[in-house]
Every structure is written in structure tokens, then in C-alpha cells.
Coordinates of C-alpha atoms in Angstrom, one line a residue:
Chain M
X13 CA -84.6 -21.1 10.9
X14 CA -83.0 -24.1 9.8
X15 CA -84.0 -26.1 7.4
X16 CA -86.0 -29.6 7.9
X17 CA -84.3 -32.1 5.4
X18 CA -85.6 -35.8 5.2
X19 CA -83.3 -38.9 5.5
X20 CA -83.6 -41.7 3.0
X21 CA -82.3 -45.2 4.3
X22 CA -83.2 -47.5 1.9
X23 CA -82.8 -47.1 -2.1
X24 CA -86.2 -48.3 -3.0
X25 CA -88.1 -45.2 -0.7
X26 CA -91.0 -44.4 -3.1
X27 CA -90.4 -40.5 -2.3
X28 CA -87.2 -40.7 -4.1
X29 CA -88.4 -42.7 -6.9
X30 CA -88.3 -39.7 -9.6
X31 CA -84.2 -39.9 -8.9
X32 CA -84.2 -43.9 -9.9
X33 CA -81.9 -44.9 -13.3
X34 CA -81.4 -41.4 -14.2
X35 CA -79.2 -42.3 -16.8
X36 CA -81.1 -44.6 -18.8
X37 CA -84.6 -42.5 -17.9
X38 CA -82.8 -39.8 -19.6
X39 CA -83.3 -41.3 -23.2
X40 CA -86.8 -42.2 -23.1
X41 CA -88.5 -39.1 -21.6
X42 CA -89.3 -38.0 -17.9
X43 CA -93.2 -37.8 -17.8
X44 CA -92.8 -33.5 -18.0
X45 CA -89.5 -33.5 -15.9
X46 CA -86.2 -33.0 -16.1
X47 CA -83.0 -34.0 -14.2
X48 CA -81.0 -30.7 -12.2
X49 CA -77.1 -31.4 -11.5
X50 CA -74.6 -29.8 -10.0
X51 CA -74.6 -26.7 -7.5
X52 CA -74.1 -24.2 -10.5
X53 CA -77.3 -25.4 -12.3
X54 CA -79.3 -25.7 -8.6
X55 CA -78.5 -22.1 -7.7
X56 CA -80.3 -21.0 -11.3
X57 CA -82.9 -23.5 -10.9
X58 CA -84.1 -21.6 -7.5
X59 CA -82.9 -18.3 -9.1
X60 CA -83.5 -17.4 -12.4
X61 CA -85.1 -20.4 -13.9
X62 CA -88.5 -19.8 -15.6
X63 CA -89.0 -24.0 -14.0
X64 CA -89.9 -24.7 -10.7
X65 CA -88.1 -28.1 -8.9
X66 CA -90.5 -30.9 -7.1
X67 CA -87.5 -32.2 -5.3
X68 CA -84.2 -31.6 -4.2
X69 CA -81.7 -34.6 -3.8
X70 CA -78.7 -34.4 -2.1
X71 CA -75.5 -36.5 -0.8
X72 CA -75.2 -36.0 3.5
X73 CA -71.2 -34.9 3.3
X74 CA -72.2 -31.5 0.7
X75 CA -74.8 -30.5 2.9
X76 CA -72.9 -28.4 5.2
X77 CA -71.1 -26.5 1.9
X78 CA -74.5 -26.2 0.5
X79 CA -76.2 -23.8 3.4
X80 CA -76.4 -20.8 0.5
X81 CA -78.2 -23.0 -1.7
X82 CA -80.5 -24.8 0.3
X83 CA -81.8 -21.3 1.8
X84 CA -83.1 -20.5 -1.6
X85 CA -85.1 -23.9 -2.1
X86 CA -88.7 -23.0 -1.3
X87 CA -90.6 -24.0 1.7
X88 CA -92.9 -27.0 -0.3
X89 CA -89.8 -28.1 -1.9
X90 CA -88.7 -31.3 0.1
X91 CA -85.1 -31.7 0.6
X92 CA -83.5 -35.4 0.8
X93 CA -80.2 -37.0 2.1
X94 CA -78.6 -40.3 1.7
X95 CA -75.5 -41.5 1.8
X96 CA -73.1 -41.5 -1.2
X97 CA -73.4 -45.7 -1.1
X98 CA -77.4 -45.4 -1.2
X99 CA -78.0 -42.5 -3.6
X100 CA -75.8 -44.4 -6.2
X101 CA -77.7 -46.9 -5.8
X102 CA -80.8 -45.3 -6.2
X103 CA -79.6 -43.1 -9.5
X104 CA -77.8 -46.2 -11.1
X105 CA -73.7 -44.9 -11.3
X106 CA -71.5 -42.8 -9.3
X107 CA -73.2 -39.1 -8.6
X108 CA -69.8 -37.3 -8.2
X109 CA -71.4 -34.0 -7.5
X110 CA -74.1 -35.6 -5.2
X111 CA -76.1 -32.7 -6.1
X112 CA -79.4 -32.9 -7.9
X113 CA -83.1 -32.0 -8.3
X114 CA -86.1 -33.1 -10.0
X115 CA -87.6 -29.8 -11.9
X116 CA -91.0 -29.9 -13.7
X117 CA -91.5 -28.1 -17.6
X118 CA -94.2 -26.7 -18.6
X119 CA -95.2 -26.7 -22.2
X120 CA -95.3 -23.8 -24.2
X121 CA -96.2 -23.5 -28.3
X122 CA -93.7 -21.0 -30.0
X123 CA -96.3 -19.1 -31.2
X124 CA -97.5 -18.4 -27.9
X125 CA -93.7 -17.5 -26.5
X126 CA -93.3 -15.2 -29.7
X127 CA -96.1 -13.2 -28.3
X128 CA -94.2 -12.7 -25.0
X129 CA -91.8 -10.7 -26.6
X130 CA -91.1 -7.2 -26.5
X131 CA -90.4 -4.9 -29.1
X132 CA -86.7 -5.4 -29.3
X133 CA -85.4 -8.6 -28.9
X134 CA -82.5 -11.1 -30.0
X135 CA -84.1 -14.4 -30.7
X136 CA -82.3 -17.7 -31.6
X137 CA -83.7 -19.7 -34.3
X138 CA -82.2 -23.8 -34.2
X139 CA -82.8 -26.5 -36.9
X140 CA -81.6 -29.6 -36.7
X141 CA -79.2 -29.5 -33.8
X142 CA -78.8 -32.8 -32.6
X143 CA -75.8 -32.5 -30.3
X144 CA -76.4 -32.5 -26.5
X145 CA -73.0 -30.4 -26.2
X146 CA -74.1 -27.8 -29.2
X147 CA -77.7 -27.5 -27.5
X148 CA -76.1 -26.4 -24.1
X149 CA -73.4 -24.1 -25.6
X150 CA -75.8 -22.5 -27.2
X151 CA -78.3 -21.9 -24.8
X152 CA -74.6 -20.9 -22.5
X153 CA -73.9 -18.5 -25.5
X154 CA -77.5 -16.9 -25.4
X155 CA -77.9 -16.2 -22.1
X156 CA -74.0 -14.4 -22.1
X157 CA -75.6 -12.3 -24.7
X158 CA -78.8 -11.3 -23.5
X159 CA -81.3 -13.3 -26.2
X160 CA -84.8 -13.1 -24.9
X161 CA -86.1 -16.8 -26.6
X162 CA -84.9 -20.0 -28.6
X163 CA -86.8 -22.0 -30.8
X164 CA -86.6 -24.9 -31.8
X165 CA -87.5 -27.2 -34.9
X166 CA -88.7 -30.3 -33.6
X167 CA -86.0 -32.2 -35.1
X168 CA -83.7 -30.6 -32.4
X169 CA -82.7 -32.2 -29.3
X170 CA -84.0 -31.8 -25.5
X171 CA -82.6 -28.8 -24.1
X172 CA -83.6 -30.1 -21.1
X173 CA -81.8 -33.1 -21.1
X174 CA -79.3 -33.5 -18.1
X175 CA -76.2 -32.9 -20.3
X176 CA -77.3 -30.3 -22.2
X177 CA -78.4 -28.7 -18.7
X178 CA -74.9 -29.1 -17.5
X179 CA -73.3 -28.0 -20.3
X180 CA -75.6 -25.2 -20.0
X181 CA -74.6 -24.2 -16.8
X182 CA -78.0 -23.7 -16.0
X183 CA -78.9 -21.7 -19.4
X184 CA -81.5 -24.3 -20.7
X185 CA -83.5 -23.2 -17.5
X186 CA -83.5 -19.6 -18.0
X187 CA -83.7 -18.4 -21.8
X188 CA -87.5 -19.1 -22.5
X189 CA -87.5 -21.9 -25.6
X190 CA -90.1 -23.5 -27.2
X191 CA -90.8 -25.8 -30.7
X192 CA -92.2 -24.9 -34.0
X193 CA -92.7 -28.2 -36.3
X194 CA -90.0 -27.0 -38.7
X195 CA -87.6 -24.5 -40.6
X196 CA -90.4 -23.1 -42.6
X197 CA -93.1 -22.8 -40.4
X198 CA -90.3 -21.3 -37.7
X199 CA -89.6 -18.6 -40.1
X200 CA -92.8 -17.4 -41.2
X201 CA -94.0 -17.6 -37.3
X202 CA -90.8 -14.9 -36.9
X203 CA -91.3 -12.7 -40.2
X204 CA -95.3 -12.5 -39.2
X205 CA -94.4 -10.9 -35.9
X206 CA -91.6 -8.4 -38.1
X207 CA -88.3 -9.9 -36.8
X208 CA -85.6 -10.1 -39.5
X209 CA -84.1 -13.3 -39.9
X210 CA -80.5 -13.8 -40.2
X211 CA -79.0 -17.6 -41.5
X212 CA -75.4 -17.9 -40.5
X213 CA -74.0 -20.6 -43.2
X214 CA -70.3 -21.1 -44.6
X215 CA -71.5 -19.7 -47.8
X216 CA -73.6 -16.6 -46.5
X217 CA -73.6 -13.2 -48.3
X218 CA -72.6 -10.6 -45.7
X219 CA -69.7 -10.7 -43.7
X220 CA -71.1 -11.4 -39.7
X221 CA -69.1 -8.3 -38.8
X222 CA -70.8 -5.7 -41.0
X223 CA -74.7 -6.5 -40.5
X224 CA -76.9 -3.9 -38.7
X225 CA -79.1 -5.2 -36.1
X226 CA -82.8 -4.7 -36.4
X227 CA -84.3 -4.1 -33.2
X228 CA -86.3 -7.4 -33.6
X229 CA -83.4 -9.9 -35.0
X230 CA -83.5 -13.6 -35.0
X231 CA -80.6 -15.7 -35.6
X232 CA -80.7 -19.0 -37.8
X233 CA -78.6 -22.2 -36.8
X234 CA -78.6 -25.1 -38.2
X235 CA -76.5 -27.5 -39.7
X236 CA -74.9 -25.5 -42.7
X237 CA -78.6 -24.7 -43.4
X238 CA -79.9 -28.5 -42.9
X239 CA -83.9 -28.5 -43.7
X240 CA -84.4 -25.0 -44.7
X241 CA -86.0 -25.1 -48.4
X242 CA -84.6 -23.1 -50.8
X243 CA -87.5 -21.0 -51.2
X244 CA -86.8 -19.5 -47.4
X245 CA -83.1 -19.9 -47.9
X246 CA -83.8 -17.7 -51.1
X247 CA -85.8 -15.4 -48.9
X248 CA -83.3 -14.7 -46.1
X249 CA -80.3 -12.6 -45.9
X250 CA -77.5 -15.1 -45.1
X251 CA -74.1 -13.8 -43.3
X252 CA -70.7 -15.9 -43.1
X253 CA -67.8 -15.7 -40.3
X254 CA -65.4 -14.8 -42.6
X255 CA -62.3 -17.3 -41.5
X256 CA -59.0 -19.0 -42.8
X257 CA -59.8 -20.3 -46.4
X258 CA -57.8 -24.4 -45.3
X259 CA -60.0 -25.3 -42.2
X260 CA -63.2 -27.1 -41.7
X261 CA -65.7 -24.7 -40.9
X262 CA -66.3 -23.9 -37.2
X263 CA -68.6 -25.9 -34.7
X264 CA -72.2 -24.4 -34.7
X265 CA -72.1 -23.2 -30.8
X266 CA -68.9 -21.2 -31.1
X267 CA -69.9 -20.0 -34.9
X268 CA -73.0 -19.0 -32.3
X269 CA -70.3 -17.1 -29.9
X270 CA -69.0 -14.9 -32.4
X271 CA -72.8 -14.0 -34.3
X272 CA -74.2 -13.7 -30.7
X273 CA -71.7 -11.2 -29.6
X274 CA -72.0 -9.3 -32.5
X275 CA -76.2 -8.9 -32.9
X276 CA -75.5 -8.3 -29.2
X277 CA -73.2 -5.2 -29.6
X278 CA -75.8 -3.6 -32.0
Chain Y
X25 CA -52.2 -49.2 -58.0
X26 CA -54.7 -51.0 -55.3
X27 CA -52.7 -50.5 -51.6
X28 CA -51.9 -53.5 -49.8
X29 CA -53.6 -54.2 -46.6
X30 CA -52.5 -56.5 -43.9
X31 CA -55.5 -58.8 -42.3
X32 CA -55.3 -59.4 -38.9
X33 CA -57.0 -62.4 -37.5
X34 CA -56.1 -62.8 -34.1
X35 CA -56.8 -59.9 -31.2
X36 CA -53.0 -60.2 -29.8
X37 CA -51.1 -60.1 -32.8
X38 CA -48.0 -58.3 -31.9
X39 CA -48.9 -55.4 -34.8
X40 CA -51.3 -54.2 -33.9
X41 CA -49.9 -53.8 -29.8
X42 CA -50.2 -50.1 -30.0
X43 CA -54.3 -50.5 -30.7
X44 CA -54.3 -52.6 -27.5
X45 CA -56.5 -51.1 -24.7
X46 CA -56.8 -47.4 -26.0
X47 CA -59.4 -46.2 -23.4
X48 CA -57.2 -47.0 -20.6
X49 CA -53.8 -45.8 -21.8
X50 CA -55.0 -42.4 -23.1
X51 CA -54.5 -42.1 -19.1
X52 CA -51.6 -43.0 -18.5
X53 CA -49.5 -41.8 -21.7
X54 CA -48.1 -43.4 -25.1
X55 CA -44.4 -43.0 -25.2
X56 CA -44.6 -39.7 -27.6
X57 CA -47.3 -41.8 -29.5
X58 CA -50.7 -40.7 -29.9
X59 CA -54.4 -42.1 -31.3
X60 CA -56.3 -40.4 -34.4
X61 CA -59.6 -41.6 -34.8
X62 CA -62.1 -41.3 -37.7
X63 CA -62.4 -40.1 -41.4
X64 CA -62.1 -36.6 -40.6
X65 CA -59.1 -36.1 -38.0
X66 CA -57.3 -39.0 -40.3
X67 CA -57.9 -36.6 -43.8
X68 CA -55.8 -33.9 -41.4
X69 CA -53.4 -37.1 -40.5
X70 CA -52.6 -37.6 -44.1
X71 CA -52.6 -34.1 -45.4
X72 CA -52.2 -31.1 -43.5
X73 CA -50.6 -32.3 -40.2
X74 CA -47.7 -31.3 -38.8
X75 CA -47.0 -35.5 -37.3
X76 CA -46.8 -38.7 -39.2
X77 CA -48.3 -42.0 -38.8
X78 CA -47.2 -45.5 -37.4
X79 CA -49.4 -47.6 -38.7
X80 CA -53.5 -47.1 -39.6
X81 CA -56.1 -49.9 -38.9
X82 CA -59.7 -50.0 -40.1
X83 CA -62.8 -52.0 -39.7
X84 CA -63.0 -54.3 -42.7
X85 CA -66.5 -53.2 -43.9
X86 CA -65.5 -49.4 -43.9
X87 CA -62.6 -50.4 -46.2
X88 CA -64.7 -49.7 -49.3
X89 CA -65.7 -46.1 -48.5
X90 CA -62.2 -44.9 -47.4
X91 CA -60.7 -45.3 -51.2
X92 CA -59.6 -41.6 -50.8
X93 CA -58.3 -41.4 -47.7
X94 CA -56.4 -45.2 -48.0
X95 CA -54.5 -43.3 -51.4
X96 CA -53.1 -40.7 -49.1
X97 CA -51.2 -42.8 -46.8
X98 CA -47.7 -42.8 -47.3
X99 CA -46.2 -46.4 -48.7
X100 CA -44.2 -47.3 -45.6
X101 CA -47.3 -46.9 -42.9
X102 CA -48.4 -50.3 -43.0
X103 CA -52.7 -50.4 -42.8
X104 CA -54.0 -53.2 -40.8
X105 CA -57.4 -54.4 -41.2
X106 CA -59.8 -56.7 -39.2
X107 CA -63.1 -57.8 -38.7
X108 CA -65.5 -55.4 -36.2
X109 CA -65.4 -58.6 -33.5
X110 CA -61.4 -58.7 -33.9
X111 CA -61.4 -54.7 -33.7
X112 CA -63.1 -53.8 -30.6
X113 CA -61.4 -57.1 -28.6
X114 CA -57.9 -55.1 -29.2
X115 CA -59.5 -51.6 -28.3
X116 CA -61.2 -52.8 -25.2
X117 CA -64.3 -51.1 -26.4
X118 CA -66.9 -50.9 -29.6
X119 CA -65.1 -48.7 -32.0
X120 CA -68.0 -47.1 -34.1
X121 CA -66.2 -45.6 -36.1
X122 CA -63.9 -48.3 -37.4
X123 CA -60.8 -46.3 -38.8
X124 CA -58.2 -45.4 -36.4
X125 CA -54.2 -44.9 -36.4
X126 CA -51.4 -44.4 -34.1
X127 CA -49.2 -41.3 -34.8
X128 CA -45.8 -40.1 -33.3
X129 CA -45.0 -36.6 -31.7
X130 CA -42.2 -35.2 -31.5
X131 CA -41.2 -32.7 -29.0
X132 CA -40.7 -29.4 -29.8
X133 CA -40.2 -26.4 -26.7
X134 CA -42.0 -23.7 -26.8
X135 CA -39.1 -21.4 -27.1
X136 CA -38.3 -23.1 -30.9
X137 CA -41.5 -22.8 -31.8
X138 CA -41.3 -19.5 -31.3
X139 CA -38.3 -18.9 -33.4
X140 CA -40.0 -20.3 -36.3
X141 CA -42.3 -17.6 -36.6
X142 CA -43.1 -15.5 -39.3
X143 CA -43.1 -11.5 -38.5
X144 CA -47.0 -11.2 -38.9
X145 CA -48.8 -14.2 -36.4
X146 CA -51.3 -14.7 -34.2
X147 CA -50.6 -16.8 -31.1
X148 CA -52.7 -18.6 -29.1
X149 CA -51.3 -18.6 -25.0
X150 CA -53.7 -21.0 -23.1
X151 CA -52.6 -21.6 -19.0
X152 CA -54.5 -23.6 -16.6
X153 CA -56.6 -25.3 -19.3
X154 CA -57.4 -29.1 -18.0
X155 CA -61.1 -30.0 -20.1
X156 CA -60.1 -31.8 -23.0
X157 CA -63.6 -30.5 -24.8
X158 CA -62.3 -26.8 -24.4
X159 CA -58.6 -28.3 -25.6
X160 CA -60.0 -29.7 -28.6
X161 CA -62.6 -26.6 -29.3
X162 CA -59.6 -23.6 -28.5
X163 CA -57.8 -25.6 -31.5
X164 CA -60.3 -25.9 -33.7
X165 CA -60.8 -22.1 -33.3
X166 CA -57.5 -21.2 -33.3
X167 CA -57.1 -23.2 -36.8
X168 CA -60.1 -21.3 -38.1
X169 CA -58.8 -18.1 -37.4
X170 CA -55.3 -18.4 -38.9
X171 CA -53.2 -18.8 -35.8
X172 CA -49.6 -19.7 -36.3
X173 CA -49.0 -21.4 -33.0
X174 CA -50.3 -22.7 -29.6
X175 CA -48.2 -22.2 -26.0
X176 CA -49.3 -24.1 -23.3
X177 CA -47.8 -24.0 -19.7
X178 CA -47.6 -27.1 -18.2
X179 CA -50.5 -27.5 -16.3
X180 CA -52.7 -27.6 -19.3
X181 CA -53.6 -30.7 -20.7
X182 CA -52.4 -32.9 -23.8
X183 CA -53.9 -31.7 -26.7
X184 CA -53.4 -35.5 -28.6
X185 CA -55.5 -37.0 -25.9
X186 CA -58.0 -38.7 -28.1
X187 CA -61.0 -37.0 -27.1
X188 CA -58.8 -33.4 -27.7
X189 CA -58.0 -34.7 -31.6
X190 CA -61.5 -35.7 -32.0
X191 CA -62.8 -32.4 -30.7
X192 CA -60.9 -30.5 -32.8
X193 CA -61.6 -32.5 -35.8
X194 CA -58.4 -32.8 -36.3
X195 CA -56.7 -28.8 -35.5
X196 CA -54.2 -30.2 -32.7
X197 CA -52.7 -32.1 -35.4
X198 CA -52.3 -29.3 -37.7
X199 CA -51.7 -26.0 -35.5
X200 CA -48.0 -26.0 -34.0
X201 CA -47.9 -26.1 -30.2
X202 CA -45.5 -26.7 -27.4
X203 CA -45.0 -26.1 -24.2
X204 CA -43.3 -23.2 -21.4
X205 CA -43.3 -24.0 -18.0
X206 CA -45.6 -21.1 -16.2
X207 CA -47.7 -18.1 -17.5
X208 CA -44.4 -15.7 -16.6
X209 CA -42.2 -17.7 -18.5
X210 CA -44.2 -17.4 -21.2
X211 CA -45.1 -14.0 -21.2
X212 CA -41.9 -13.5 -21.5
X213 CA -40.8 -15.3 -24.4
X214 CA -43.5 -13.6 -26.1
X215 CA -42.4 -10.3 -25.1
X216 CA -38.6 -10.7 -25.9
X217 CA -39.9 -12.0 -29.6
X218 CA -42.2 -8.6 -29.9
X219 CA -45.5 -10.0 -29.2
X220 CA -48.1 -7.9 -28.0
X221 CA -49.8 -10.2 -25.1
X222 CA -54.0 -9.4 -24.8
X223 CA -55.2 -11.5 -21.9
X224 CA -59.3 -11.7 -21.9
X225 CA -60.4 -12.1 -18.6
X226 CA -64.4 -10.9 -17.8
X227 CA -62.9 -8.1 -16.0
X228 CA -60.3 -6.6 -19.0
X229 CA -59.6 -3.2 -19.3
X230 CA -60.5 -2.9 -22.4
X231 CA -63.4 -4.1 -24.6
X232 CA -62.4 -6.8 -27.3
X233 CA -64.2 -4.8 -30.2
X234 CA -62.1 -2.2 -29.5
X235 CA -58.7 -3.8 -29.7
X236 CA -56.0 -2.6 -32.3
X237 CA -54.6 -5.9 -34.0
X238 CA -50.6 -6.0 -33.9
X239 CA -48.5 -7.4 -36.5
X240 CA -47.7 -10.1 -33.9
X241 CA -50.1 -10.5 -31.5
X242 CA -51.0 -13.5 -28.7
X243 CA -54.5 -14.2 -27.1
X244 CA -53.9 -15.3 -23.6
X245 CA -56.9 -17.5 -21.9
X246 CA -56.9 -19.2 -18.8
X247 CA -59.5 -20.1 -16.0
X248 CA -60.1 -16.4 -15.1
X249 CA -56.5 -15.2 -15.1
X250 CA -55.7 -18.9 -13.3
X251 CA -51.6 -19.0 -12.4
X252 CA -51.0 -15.1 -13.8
X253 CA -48.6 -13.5 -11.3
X254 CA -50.3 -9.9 -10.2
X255 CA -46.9 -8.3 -11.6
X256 CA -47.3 -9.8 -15.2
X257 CA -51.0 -9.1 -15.1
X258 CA -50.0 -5.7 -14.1
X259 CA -48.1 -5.5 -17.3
X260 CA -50.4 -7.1 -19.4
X261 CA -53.1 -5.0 -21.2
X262 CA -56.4 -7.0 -20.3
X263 CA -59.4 -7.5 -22.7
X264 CA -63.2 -8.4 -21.8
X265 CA -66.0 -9.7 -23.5
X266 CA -69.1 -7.0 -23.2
X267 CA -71.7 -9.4 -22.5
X268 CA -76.2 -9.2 -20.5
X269 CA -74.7 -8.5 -17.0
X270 CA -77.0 -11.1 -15.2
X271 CA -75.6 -14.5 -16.6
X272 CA -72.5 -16.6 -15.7
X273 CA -69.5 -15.7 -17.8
X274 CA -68.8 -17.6 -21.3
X275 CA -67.3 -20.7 -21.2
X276 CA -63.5 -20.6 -22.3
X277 CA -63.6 -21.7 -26.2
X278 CA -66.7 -20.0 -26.8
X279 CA -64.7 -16.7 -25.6
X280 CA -61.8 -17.9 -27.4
X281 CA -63.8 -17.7 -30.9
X282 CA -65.2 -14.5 -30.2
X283 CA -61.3 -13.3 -29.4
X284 CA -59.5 -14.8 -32.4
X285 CA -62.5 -13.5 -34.6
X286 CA -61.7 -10.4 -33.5
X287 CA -57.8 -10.3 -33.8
X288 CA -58.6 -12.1 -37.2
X289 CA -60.4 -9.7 -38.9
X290 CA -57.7 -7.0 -37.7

């Protein structure tokens, strides 16, 4: 059965109104929504993504490549089409992919996605990431190596926002994350529940390579320990990636990689 | 001694040409010229880097905090100086940072490079790699982990595009690369100089945890084995990245960190 999809002439079409200025929108908050891009990130949105979408948006001339995809997209899902010239229009700059979808996130407290976990599980802990780029590697990293949650110290930014989602490829909308206020609160939220907490700094004790996963394990990230007090940092067992002694240390997302794929191994 | 610096007033003084228009000439090429931009890359410029500088020209109101950095900079590269209005009229855009410089590169071949190598080194092949994120990121890496050198065939792209430098804070300046026309060609300049060649691909033979450093070794990545010829791949031991079966694979820096890590700590 094919698929009914719904023509939009004109750019100011009140159904398609969620797609307007996506680029500026993007900085000041979506009302509980989020921007979709790209096929990659579409095919996990109406796969494994833990969102569901309101709206699908797409350019007429990818339609025909896109029959895989749009079989996924549920029934009460509308489907849209413009032309390249209006939906440029309508999202404010040139929509290379002509691909996108409105998705809708619901809000969870970390407490309350702790207690969806099961007994073993790799959990990343962020503080202070700031970087849409870092966010989405991360998230990228996370998923490659099976982590079950993120979370997230307020002061961290939107992994939901349409970079980070890209950068993601589609990441963001599968590993379960959620917020707790800060570094302190995160930590004792994740001792409380008997997950041992690892903090990956420059100037940690153990080498990365030799530390024994714990079947609950939750990896710290921030920047080079940015907003942990020293009582917690005193507290936690620290490990280093032990590297060339004349470099700059590495970037947090691929000092992520290498952690990651070793609490991953076991 | 207080350095002299050279005030410029007016936005086409012929001094400062080589500032002229940066955003749109990073396309197009420099005439084995290339732009460093901000504290960090230009502390690499002026210490550890394998190129030297033109000329340097900063924002007069950063002047004050770049004491150190102004001391390193050898006598005969003159540093300009204007006001932020002046600055961004020759750049063609606003220049946050304020402190840029124009270096030269010379060209090397891959096959000298080579020759300069010590009997223990770690080499880092890239083919087919065209973001200049994953550029920038697979040097930064590369520096961390001790690598001695960097081939690239010649479909990858410039590691002293701007955005690459800034990336790698600074690591394409430092680590020695150069280029070899195609993936064989390389491969086999490797091979004649005794390098054992691991290419990662996310179906390798073997897992990377379990690989035997050389004395000299080279990491091959490329987009998924992108331009390898089934005979050299044939030849080639292969290497994976064990990783939650259900999720996209890494992206290409993110595996290359987890590699060099790996081959680093022998």
C-alpha cells in the first residue's frame, strides 16, 4: 500500500510551521521538540529511538530514494513534500539533505532513569560538556559500546540539538539520557544505586588499560574534572590514558573512544 | 627587549595581502602557504612545529595577554597589528579570536619521509579521508600517541586547511606527513621499508586488543577499506574494533584513538 504524502505549496502552510527558522529556533529551545536530519538519523528515529516524530518533512526529488524509510514512518505520522525552492524557504537556508523531521522528548529525572537499569550496566556520567561536536561523539562512542544511559549535569549542552543529533548519527535518540543538577549530586545519585564511579582526568591514578570493570561502572567526563569538588574528586578512583609526555591532552569524545572500548571489553 | 610591532591602519595595505579574504581562499589553495589561527595552534607554530612563519597579525586588544607567545617569534617574522574593525575588513569575516599567522609548507613526498625514519615508529596511513573534522582529530590523536609520521593518498584532504589546524590544536603542524599517490602505492612503500601494515576495517580479522605491536608498525584507516585493491587487502592483516552489535560503526578518528592507543601501549 503506498503511502499518502501531503503537498505543501506555499511556505507559510501552518502544518509545516514546526519546520520554520530552524536554525535560529535551534538556540532558544523547541517547546519539547527537536529537529531530525539526514536519512541516517530518520532511519534510527523510526527504529531504535526511545522518541517518537510528529512530522516528517521532506524535499519531492529524495522521495523516490527514500521508499525504505518512509515504510517505517508510522501510520499517524504525516508525511510532507515541497519543493527544494519552498522548503528553504520555510526552514530559513539551504536544506542539502532535504530530509528532516520534527520528534517530540519526553522528560525524564535521572533518578528515575537510574532505576531503569539493570544489574550490569555501563553508564556515562558528563559535566560540563559544552561542545555540540563532543556531546554527539560521545553519545556516537556510547552507543558503539553498548552503555545503557548518559547523564548529564545541567551545565552540559542539548543532546538533542540538531548538530549534536547529526554528529550523533542518530545516537542522542537512542542511549536513554537524562540531567542531574550537578557533579555532586550525579555522583552520589550513582554510588546510592552501587555503581563504581570512574573519573578519566590527565592526572588520574590508574592507567585506563588496567582497571577491572565492575558490573555496574559509570564513567566520569568532564572537562579535566571541571566542577567536581575535591571532596568527590578525593572520593573517586581516577584513571589516565597514558599517552606521549609533549602533546596537549586528547579531546574528551575520543579520550571517551578509548575508556569506552575498554569498560566495554570487561 | 619589548618586540616591535607594525600598526596597520588601513584594510588594503599590501602587508598584510596574505590575511586578505581567508574564508574564501582556504578553497581554492595558498601557494604552499597556509593560516594558523589562535593561541594554542600558534604556541605549536613557534615551538614544536615542523613549518615556519611569514608574518603573524593580532587584534590590538589581545596584544597584552600574548606576552609569551609574542617572545617566541623569531626576529625576522614581522607581527602586524590592527584594530578589531581593521582586522575582520581584511579577513572578510569577525575573527574572534584575534591572533592569526600565515605559515609556508614545504613539500616533502611521502617516499622521503619515509627515509627519515627511525627503526622503532608508528605510522599513521589515512586513504579516502575528505572531512576536515576527522583530518584535524586523526592528528591530534596520532600526536598523542607518539606517531612518527602521517601518509596520505591523494584523495585525502589538506591537513593545513584552517579548520584541520584548528581541529588538531595544532598536531598537523607538528606530526610529519606527506603524500603517495594510491593505497597500493603506499602499501608498498611501507612494506619495502619493513612496516607491518594493520588496516582496521569493522570487519578485520583480528580483534585490535589482541594485536602484537611491531617495532615498525602503520595504522591504515580509510572510509571502510575505501580505494584498497582486493589483492593488497588480501595481503594485509585486517584489524576490528569489538563493539554492542546493534549500532552504526565508530566514526573514523574515534576508531583511530582506540587503534593508536592500542599500538601505543605495545
Amino acid at each position: 500500500m503506498k503511502r499518502t504524502l501531503i503537498r505543501i505549496e506555499e511556505a507559510d502552510d501552518p502544518r509545516i510551521a514546526a519546520y520554520r527558522d530552524i536554525r535560529e529556533r535551534d538556540l532558544v529551545g523547541r517547546q519539547g521538540r527537536f529537529v531530525a536530519e539526514g536519512r541516517v538519523v530518520l532511519n534510527v528515529l523510526f527504529s531504535t529511538s526511545r522518541f517518537s516524530a510528529e512530522s516528517v518533512f521532506l524535499r519531492e526529488n529524495r522521495v523516490d530514494g527514500l521508499a525504505d524509510l518512509i515504510e517505517h514512518i508510522p501510520e499517524d505520522v504525516p508525511v510532507y513534500v515541497a519543493s527544494g525552492a519552498v522548503m528553504d524557504q520555510i526552514a530559513g537556508f539551504e536544506i542539502h539533505r532535504g530530509i528532516l523531521a520534527i520528534g517530540k522528548k519526553p522528560e525524564t529525572t535521572g533518578n528515575e532513569l537510574l532505576d531503569t537499569l539493570p544489574a550490569q550496566a555501563l553508564v556515562v556520567a558528563l559535566s560540563g560538556i559544552s561542545n555540540h561536536d563532543n556531546m554527539g561523539s560521545i553519545f556516537r562512542n556510547a552507543a558503539s559500546f553498548g552503555a545503557a544511559a548518559i547523564l548529564l549535569t545541567d551545565d552540559c549542552c542539548d543532546p538533542l540539538y540538531r548538530k549534536a543529533i547529526r554528529v550523533s548519527v542518530g545516537a542522542t535518540l537512542k542511549v536513554p539520557f537524562a540531567r542531574i543538577s550537578d557533579p555532586d549530586a550525579l555522583a552520589g545519585a550513582l554510588e546510592s544505586r552501587g555503581f563504581s564511579i570512574l573519573a578519566l582526568s590527565p592526572r588520574g591514578g590508574i592507567d585506563i588499560a588496567d582497571v577491572e570493570r565492575t558490573p555496574r561502572h559509570a564513567l566520569l567526563l568532564g572537562s579535566e574534572g571541571h566542577g567536581l569538588s575535591q571532596d568527590v574528586m578525593d572520593r573517586l578512583p581516577t584513571a589516565r590514558i597514558s599517552m606521549a609526555d609533549d602533546f596537549d591532552s586528547l579531546n574528551v569524545a575520543a579520550a571517551s573512544a578509548i575508556a569506552l572500548h575498554r569498560l566495554w571489553r570487561g
